[in-house]
PDB file of C-alpha atoms in Angstrom:
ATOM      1  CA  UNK D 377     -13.613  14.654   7.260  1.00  0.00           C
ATOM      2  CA  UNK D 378     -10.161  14.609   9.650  1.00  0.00           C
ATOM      3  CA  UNK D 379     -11.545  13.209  13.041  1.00  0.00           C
ATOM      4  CA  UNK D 380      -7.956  12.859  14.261  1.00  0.00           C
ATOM      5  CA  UNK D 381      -4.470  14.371  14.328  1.00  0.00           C
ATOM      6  CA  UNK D 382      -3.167  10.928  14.369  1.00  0.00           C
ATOM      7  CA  UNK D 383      -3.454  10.578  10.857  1.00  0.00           C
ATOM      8  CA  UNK D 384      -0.762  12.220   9.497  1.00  0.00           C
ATOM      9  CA  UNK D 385       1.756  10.389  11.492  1.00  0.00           C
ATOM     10  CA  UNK D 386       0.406   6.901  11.140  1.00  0.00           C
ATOM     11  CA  UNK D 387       0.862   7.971   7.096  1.00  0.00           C
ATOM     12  CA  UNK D 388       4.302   9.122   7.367  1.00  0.00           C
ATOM     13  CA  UNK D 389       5.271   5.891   9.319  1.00  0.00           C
ATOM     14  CA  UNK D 390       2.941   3.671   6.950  1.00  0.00           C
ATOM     15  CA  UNK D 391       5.378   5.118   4.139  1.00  0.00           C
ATOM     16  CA  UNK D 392       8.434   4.298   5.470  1.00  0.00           C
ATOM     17  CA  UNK D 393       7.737   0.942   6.445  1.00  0.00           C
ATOM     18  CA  UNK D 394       5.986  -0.284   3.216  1.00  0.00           C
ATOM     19  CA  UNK D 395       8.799   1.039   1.025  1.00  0.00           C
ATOM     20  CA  UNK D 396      10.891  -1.236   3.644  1.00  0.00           C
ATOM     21  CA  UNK D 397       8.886  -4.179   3.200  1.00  0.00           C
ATOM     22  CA  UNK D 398       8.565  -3.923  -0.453  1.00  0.00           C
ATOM     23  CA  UNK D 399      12.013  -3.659  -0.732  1.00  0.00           C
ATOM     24  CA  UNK D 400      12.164  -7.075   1.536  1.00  0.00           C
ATOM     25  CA  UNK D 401       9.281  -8.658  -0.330  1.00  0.00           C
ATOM     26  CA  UNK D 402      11.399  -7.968  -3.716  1.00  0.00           C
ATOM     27  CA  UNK D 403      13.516 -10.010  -2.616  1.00  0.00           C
ATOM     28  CA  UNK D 404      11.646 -12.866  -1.672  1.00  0.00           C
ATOM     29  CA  UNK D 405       9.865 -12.936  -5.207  1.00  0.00           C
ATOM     30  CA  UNK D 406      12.754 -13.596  -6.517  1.00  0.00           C
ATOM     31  CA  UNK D 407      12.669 -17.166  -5.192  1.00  0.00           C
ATOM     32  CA  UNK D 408       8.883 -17.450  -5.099  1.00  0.00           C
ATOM     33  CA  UNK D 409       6.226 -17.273  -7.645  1.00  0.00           C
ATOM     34  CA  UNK D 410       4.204 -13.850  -8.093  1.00  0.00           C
ATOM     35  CA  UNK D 411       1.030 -15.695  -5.398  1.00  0.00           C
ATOM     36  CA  UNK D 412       3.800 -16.972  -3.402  1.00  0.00           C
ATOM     37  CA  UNK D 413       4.992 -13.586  -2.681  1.00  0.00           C
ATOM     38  CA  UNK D 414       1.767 -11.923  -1.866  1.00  0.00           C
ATOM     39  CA  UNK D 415       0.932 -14.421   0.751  1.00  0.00           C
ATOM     40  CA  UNK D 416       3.662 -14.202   2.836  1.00  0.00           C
ATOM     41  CA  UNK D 417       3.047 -10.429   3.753  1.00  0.00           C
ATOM     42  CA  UNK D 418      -0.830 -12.309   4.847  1.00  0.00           C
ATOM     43  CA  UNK D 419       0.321 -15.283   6.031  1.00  0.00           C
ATOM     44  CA  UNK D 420       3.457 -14.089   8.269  1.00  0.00           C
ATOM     45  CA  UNK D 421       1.493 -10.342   9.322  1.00  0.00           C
ATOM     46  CA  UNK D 422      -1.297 -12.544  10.921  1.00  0.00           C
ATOM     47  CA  UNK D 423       0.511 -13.066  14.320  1.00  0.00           C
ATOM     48  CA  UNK D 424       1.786  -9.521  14.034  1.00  0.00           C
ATOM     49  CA  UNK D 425      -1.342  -8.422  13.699  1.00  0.00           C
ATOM     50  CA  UNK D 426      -2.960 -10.080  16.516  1.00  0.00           C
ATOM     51  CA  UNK D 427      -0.270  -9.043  18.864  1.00  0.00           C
ATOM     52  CA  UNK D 428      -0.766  -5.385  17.820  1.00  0.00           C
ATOM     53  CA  UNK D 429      -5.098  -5.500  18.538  1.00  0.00           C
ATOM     54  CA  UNK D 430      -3.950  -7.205  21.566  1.00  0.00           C
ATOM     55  CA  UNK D 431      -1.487  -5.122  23.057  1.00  0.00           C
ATOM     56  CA  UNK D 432      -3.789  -2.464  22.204  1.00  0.00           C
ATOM     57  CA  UNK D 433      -6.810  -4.100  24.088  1.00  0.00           C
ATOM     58  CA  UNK D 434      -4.236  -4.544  26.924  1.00  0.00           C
ATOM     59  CA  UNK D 435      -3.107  -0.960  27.529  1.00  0.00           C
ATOM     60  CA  UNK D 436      -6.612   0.452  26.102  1.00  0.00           C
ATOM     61  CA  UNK D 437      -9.643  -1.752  27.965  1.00  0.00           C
ATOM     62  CA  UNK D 438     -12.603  -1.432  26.512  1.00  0.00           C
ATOM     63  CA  UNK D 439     -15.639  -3.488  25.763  1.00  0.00           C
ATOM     64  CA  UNK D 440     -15.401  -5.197  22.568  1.00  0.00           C
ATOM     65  CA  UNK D 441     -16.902  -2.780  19.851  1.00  0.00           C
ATOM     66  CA  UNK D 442     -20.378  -3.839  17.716  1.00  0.00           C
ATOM     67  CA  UNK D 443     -19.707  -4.854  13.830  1.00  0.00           C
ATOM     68  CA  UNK D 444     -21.872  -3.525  11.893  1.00  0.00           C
ATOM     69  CA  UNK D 445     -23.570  -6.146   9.195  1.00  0.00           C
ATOM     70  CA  UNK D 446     -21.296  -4.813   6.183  1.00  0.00           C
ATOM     71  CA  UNK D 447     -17.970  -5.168   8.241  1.00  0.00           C
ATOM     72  CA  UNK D 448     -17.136  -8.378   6.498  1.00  0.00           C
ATOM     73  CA  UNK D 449     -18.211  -7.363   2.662  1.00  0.00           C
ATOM     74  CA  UNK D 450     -16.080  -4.504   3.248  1.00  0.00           C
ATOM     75  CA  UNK D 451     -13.017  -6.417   4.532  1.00  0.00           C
ATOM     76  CA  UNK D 452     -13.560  -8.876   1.931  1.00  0.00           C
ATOM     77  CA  UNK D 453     -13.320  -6.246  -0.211  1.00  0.00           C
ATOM     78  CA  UNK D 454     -10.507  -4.435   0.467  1.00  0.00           C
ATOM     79  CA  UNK D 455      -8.372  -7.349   1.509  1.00  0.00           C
ATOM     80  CA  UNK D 456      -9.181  -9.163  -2.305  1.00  0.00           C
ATOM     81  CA  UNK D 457      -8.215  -5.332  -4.077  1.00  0.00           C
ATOM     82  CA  UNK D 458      -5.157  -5.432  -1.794  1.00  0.00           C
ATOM     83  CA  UNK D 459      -4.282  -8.916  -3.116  1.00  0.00           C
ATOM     84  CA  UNK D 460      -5.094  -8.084  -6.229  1.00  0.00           C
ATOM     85  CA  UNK D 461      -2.974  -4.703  -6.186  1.00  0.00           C
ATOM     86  CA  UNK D 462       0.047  -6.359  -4.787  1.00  0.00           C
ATOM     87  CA  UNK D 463       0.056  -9.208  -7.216  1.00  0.00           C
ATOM     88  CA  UNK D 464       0.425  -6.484 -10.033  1.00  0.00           C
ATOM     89  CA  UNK D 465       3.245  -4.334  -8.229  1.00  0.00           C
ATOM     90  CA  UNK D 466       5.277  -7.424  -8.121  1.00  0.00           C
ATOM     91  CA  UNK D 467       4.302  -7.665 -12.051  1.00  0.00           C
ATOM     92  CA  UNK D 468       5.504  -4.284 -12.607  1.00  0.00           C
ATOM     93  CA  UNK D 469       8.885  -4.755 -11.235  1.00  0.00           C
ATOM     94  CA  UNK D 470       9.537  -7.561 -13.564  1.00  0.00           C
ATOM     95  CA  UNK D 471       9.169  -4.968 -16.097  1.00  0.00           C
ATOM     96  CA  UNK D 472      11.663  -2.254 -15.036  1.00  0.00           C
ATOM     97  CA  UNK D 473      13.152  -1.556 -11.663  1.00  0.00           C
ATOM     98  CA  UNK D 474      11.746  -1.489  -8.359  1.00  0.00           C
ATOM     99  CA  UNK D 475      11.441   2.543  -7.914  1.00  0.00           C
ATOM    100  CA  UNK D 476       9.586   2.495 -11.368  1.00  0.00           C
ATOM    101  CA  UNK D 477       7.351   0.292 -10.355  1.00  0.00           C
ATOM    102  CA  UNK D 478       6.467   1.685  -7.290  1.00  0.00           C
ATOM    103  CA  UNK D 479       6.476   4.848  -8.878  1.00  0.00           C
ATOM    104  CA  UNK D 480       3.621   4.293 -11.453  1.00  0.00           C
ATOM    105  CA  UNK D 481       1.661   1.984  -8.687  1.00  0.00           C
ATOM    106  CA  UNK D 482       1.097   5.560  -6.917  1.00  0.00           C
ATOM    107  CA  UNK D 483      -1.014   7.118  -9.847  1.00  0.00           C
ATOM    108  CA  UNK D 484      -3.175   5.958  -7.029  1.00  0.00           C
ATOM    109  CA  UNK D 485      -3.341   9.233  -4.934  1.00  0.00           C
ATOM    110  CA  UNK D 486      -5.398  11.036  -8.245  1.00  0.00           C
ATOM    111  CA  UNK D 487      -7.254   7.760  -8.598  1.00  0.00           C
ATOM    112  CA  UNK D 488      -8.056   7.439  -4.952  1.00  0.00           C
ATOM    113  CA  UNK D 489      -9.364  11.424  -5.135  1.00  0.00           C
ATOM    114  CA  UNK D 490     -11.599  10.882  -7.975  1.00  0.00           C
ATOM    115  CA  UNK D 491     -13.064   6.982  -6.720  1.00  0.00           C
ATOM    116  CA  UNK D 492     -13.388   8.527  -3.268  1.00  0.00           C
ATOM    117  CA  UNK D 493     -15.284  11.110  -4.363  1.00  0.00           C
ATOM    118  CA  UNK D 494     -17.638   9.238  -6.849  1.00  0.00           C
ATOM    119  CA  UNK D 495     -17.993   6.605  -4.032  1.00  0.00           C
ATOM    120  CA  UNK D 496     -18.136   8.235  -0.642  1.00  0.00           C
ATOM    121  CA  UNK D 497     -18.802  11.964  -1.688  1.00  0.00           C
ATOM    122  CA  UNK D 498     -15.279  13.165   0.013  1.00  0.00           C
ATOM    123  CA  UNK D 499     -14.304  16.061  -1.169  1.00  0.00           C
ATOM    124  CA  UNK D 500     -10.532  18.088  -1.279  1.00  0.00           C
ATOM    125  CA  UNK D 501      -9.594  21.738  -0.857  1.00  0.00           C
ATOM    126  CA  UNK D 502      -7.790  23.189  -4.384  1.00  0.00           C
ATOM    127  CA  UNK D 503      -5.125  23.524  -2.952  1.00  0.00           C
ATOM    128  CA  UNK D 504      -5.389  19.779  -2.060  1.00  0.00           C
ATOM    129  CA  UNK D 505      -5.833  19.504  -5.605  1.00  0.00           C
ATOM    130  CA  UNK D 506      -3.140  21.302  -6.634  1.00  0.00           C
ATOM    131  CA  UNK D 507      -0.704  18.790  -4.908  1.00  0.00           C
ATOM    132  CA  UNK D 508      -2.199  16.198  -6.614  1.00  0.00           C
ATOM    133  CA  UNK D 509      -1.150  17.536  -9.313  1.00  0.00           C
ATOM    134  CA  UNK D 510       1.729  17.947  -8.550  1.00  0.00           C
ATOM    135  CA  UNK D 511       2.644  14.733  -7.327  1.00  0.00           C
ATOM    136  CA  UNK D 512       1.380  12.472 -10.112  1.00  0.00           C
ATOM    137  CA  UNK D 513       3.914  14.715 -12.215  1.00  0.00           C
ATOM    138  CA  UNK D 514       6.822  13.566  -9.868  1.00  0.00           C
ATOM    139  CA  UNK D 515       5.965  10.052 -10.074  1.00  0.00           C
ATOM    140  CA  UNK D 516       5.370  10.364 -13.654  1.00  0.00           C
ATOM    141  CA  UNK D 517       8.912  11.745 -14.269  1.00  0.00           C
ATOM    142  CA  UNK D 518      10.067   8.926 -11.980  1.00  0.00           C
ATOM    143  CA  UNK D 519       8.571   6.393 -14.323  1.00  0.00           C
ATOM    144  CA  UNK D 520      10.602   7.603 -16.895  1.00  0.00           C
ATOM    145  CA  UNK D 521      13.392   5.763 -14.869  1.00  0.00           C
ATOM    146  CA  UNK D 522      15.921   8.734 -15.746  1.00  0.00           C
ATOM    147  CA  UNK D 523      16.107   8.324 -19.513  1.00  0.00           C
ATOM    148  CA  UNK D 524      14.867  11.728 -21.492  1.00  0.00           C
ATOM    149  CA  UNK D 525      11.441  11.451 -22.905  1.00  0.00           C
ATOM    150  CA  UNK D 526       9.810  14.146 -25.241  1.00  0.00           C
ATOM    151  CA  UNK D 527       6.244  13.730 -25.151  1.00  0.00           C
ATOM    152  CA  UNK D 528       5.306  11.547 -27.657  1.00  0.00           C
ATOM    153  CA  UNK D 529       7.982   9.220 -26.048  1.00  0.00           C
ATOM    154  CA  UNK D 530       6.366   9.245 -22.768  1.00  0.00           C
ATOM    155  CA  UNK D 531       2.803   8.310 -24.404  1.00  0.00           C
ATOM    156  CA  UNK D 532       4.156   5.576 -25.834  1.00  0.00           C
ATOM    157  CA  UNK D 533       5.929   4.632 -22.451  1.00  0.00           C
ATOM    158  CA  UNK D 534       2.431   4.500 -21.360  1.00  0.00           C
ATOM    159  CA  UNK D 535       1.681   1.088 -23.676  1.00  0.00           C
ATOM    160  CA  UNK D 536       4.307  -0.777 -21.912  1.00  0.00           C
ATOM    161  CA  UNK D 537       3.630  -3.469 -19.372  1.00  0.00           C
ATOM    162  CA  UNK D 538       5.626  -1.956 -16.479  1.00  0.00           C
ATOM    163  CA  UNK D 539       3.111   1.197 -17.036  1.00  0.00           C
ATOM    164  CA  UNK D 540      -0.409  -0.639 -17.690  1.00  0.00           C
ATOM    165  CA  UNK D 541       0.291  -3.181 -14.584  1.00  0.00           C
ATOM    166  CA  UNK D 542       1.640  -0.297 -12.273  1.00  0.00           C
ATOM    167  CA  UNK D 543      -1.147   2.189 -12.836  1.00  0.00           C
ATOM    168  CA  UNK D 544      -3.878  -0.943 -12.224  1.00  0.00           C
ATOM    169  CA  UNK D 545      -1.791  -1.845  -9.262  1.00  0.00           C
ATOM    170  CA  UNK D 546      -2.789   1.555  -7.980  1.00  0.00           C
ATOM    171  CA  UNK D 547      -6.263   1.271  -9.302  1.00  0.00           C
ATOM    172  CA  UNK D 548      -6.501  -1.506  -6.505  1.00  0.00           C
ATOM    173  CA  UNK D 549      -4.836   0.061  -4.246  1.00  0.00           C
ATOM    174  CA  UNK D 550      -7.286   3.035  -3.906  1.00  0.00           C
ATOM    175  CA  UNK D 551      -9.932   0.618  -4.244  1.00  0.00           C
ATOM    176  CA  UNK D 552      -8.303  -1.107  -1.055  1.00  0.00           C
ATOM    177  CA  UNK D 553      -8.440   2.033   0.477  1.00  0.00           C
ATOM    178  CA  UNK D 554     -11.819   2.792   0.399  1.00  0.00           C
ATOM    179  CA  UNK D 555     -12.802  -0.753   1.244  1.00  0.00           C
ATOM    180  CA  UNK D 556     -10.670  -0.226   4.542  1.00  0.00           C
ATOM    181  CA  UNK D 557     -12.237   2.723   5.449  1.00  0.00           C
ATOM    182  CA  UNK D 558     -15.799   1.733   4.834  1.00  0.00           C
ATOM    183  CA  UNK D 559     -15.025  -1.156   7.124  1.00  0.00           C
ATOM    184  CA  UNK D 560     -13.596   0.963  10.265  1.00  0.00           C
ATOM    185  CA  UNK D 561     -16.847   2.780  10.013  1.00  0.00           C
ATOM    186  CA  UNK D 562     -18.869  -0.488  10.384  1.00  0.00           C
ATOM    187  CA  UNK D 563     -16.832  -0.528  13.918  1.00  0.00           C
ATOM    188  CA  UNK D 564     -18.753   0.982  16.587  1.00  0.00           C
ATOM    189  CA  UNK D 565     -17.167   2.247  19.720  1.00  0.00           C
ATOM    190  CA  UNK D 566     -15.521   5.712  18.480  1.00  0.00           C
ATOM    191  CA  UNK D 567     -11.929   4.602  19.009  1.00  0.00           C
ATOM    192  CA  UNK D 568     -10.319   4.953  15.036  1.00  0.00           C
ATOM    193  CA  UNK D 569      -7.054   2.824  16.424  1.00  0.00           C
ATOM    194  CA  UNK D 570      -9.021   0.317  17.839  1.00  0.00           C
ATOM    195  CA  UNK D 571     -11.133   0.019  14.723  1.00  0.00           C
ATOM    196  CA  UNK D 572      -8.344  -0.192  12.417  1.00  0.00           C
ATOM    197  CA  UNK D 573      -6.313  -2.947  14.180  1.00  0.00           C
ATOM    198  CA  UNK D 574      -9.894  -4.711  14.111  1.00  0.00           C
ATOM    199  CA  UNK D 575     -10.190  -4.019  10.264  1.00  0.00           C
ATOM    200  CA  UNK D 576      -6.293  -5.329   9.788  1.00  0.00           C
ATOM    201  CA  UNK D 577      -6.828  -8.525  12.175  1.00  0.00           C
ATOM    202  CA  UNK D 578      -9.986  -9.610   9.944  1.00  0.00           C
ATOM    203  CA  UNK D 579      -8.448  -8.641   6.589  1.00  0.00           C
ATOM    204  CA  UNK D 580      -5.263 -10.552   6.950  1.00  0.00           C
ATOM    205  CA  UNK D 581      -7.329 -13.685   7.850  1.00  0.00           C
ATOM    206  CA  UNK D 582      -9.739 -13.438   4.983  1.00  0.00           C
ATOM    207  CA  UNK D 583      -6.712 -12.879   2.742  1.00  0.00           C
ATOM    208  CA  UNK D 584      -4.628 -15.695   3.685  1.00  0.00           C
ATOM    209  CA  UNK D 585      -7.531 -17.808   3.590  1.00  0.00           C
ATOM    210  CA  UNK D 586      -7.805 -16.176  -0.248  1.00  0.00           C
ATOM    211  CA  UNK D 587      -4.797 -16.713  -1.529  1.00  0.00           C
ATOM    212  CA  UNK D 588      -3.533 -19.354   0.310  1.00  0.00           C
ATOM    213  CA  UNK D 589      -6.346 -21.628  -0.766  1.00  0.00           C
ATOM    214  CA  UNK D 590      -5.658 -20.410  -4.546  1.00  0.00           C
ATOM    215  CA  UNK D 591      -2.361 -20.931  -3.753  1.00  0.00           C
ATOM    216  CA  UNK D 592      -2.681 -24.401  -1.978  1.00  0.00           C
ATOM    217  CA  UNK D 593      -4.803 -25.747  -5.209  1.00  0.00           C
ATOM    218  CA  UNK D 594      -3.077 -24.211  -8.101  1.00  0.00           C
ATOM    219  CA  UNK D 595       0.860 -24.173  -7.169  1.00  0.00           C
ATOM    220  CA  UNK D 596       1.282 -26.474  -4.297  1.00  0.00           C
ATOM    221  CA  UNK D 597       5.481 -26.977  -4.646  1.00  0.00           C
ATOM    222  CA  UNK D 598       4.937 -23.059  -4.230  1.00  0.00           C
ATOM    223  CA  UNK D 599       3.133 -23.567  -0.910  1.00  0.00           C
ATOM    224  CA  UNK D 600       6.220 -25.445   0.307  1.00  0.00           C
ATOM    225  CA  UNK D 601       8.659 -23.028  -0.295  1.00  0.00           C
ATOM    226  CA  UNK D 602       6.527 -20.048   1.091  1.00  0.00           C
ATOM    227  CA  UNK D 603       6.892 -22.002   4.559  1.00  0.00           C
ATOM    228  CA  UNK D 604      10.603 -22.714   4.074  1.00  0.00           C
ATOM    229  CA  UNK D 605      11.873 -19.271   3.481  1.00  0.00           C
ATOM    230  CA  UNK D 606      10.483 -17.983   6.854  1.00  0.00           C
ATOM    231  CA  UNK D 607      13.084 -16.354   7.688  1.00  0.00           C
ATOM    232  CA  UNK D 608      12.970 -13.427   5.145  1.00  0.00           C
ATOM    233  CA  UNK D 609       9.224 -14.239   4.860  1.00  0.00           C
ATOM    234  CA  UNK D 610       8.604 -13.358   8.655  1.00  0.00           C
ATOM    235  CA  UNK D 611      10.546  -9.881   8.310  1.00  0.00           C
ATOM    236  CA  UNK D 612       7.696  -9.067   4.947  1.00  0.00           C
ATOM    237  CA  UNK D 613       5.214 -10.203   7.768  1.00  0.00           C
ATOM    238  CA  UNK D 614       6.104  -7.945  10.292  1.00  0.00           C
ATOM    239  CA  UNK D 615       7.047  -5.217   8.051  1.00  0.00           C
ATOM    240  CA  UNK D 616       3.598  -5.443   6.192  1.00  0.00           C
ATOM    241  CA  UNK D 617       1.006  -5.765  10.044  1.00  0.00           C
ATOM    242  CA  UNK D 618       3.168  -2.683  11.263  1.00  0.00           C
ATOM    243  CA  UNK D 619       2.619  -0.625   7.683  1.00  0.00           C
ATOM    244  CA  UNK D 620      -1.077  -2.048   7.485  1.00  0.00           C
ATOM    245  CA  UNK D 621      -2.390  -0.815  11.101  1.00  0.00           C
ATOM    246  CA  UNK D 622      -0.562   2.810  10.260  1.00  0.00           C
ATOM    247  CA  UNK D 623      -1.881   2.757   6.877  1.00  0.00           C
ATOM    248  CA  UNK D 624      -5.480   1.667   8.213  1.00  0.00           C
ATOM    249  CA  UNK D 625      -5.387   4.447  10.856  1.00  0.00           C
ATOM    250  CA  UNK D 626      -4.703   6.320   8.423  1.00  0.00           C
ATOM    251  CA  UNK D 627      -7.725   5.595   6.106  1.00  0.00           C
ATOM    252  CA  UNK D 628     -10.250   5.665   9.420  1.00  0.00           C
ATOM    253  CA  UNK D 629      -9.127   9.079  10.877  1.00  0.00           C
ATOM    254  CA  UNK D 630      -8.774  11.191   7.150  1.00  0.00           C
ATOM    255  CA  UNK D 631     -10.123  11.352   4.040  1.00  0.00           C
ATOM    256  CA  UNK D 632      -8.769   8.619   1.488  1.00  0.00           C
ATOM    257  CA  UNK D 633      -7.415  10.637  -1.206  1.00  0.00           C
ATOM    258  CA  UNK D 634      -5.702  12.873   1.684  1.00  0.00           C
ATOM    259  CA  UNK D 635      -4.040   9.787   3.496  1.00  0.00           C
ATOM    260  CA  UNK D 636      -3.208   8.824  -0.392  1.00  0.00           C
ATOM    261  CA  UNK D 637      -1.698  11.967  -1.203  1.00  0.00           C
ATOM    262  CA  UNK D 638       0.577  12.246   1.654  1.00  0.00           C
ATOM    263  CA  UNK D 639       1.614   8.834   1.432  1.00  0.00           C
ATOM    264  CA  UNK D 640       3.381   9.389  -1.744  1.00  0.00           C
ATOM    265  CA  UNK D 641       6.235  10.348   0.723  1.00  0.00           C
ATOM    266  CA  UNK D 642       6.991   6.672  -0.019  1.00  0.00           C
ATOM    267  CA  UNK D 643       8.729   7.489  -3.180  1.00  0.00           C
ATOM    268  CA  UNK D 644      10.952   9.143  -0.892  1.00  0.00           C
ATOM    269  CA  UNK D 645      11.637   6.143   1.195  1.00  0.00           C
ATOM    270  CA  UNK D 646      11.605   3.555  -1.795  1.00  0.00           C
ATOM    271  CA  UNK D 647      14.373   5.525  -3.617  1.00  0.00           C
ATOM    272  CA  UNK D 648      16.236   5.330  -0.826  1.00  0.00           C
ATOM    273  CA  UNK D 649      15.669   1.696  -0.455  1.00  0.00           C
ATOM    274  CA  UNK D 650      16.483   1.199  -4.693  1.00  0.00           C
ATOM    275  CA  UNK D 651      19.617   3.144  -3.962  1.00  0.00           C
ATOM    276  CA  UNK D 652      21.042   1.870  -0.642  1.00  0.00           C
ATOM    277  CA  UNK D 653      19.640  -1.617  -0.260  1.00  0.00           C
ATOM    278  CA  UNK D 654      19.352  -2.939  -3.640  1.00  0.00           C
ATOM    279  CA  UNK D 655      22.208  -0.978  -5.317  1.00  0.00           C
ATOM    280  CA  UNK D 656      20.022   1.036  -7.638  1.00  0.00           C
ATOM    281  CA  UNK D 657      20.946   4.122  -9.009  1.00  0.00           C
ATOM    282  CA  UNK D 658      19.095   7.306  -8.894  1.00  0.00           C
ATOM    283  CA  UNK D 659      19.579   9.619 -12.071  1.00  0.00           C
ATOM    284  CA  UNK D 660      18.923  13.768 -12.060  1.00  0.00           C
ATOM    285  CA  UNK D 661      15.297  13.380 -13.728  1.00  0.00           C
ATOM    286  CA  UNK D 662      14.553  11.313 -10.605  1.00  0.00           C
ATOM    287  CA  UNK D 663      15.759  13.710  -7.840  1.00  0.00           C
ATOM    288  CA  UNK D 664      13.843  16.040  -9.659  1.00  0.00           C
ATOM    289  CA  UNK D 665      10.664  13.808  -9.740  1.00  0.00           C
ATOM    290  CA  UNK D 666      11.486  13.146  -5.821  1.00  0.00           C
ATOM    291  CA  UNK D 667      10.944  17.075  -4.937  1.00  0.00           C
ATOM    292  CA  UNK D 668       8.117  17.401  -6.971  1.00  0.00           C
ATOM    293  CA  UNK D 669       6.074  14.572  -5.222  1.00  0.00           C
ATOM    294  CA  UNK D 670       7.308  16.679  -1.849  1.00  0.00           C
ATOM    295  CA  UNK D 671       5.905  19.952  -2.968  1.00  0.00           C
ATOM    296  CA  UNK D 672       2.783  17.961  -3.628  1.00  0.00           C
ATOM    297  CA  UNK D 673       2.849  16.205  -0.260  1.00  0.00           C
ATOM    298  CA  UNK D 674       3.525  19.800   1.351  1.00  0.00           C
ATOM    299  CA  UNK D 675       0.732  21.358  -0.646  1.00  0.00           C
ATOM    300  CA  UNK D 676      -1.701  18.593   0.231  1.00  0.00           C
ATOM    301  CA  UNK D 677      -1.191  19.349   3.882  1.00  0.00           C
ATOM    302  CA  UNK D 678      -1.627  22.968   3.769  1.00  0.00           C
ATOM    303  CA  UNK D 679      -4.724  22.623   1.517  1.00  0.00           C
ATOM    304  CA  UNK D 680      -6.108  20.237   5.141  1.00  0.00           C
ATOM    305  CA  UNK D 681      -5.117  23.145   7.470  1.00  0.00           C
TER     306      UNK D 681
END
């Protein structure tokens, strides 16, 4: 159920910026170890995050809203998938390149639609549908990372690391999703933005506290250097609390597996960040796996007219 416009925006924006930060947060892993590199986007968004529910409180005054009593299972939740998730899209691009490994990590629009619905009983228009279909195609010919496949080819592409770690990463990443929405509806109040800059201040705690303490007892030179590359690590930070509260409006305002769905628009922006900013080069197969996850993003939001 779509109880605000506001959705599709925040999605569109949530797109843009994570492709940004995981472009930035590429980066950074290569100097850090794969824990290392998931905490800084918890560790460096916390501030960002608290400035964003306070800025909000600030031009929006309202009483604080009521949590209900599974707020915190459900941020616990869908901050440890998150970690989880992000751990393995780092995995994946050690396997092949960074728009590959995005690209299979968001087999998690059909996997959001079907845990969604097994879970929380949300349901999607065919035509909905039909852009899901659609759009796992693109980012399945975008896996092939512009090298011609037949069929049995692309099976067998299927056994390799980059493809088994990807499509888990988005496994988790659905499962994040749904964890982050059941939490904004543990926030009373009726305000969706408020609730979702609640959900992201919480999460990011809980997850530093995570994976920092993992990270504290099992790699503790790591630790060190997560605090001495600030610089870079603050921009994955920033880049992450601004993606998080769109991506979290997102989930409280729409449907999961709709919010999923158009989201894929990320391809869009992580190509563009492969190409321009890390020098990667984008072959035919891949422009054509680029327009067929926007057909899919355009039929998924004429199927929610």
């Amino acid at each position: 159920m779509i109880t605000s416009p506001i959705w599709l925006p925040a999605t569109l924006m949530a797109g843009a910026t994570q492709a940004w930060r995981t472009a930035v947060q590429r980066r950074v892993g290569k100097t850090l170890s794969i824990n290392a590199a998931g905490l800084v986007r918890y560790l460096y968004g916390i501030p960002f995050a608290l400035i964003l529910l306070g800025g909000y409180q600030l031009l929006f005054p309202a009483p604080f809203p009521v949590l209900g009593r599974l707020f915190l299972p459900f941020c616990l939740a869908g901050g440890l998938a998150q970690i989880i998730a992000t751990n393995l899209l780092i995995m994946a691009f050690g396997h092949r390149n960074f728009v590959v490994g995005t690209a299979y990590s968001k087999t998690e629009a059909v996997q959001g639609a079907i845990l969604s619905f097994l879970l929380m009983g949300e349901r999607l228009s065919t035509l909905t549908c039909a852009g899901i279909g659609c759009g796992v195609a693109g980012v399945m010919l975008l896996s092939t990372g512009g090298k011609r496949m037949g069929p049995m080819d692309f099976l067998r592409a299927l056994g390799q690391p980059a493809a088994i770690t990807g499509i888990a990463s988005g496994f988790f990443f659905a499962l994040t999703a749904i964890g982050i929405r059941r939490a904004t509806q543990e926030v009373g109040g009726g305000d969706p933005i408020h609730a979702a800059l609640i959900v992201l201040s919480v999460t990011v705690l809980l997850q530093t506290l995570l994976q920092g303490g993992y990270l504290a007892l099992r790699e503790p030179g790591e630790m060190r250097k997560v605090f001495t590359s600030w610089r870079v690590s603050g921009q994955v930070g920033f880049l992450s609390a601004m993606g998080s509260a769109c991506w979290f409006t997102g989930f409280a305002t729409a449907p999961v597996a709709l919010v999923r769905i158009v989201g894929q628009i990320e391809v869009a922006f992580t190509m563009a960040f492969g190409h321009f900013y890390l020098g990667e080069r984008m072959a035919r197969s891949e422009a054509m796996g680029l327009m067929l996850v926007a057909c899919g993003v355009v039929l998924a939001l004429l199927g929610a007219l």
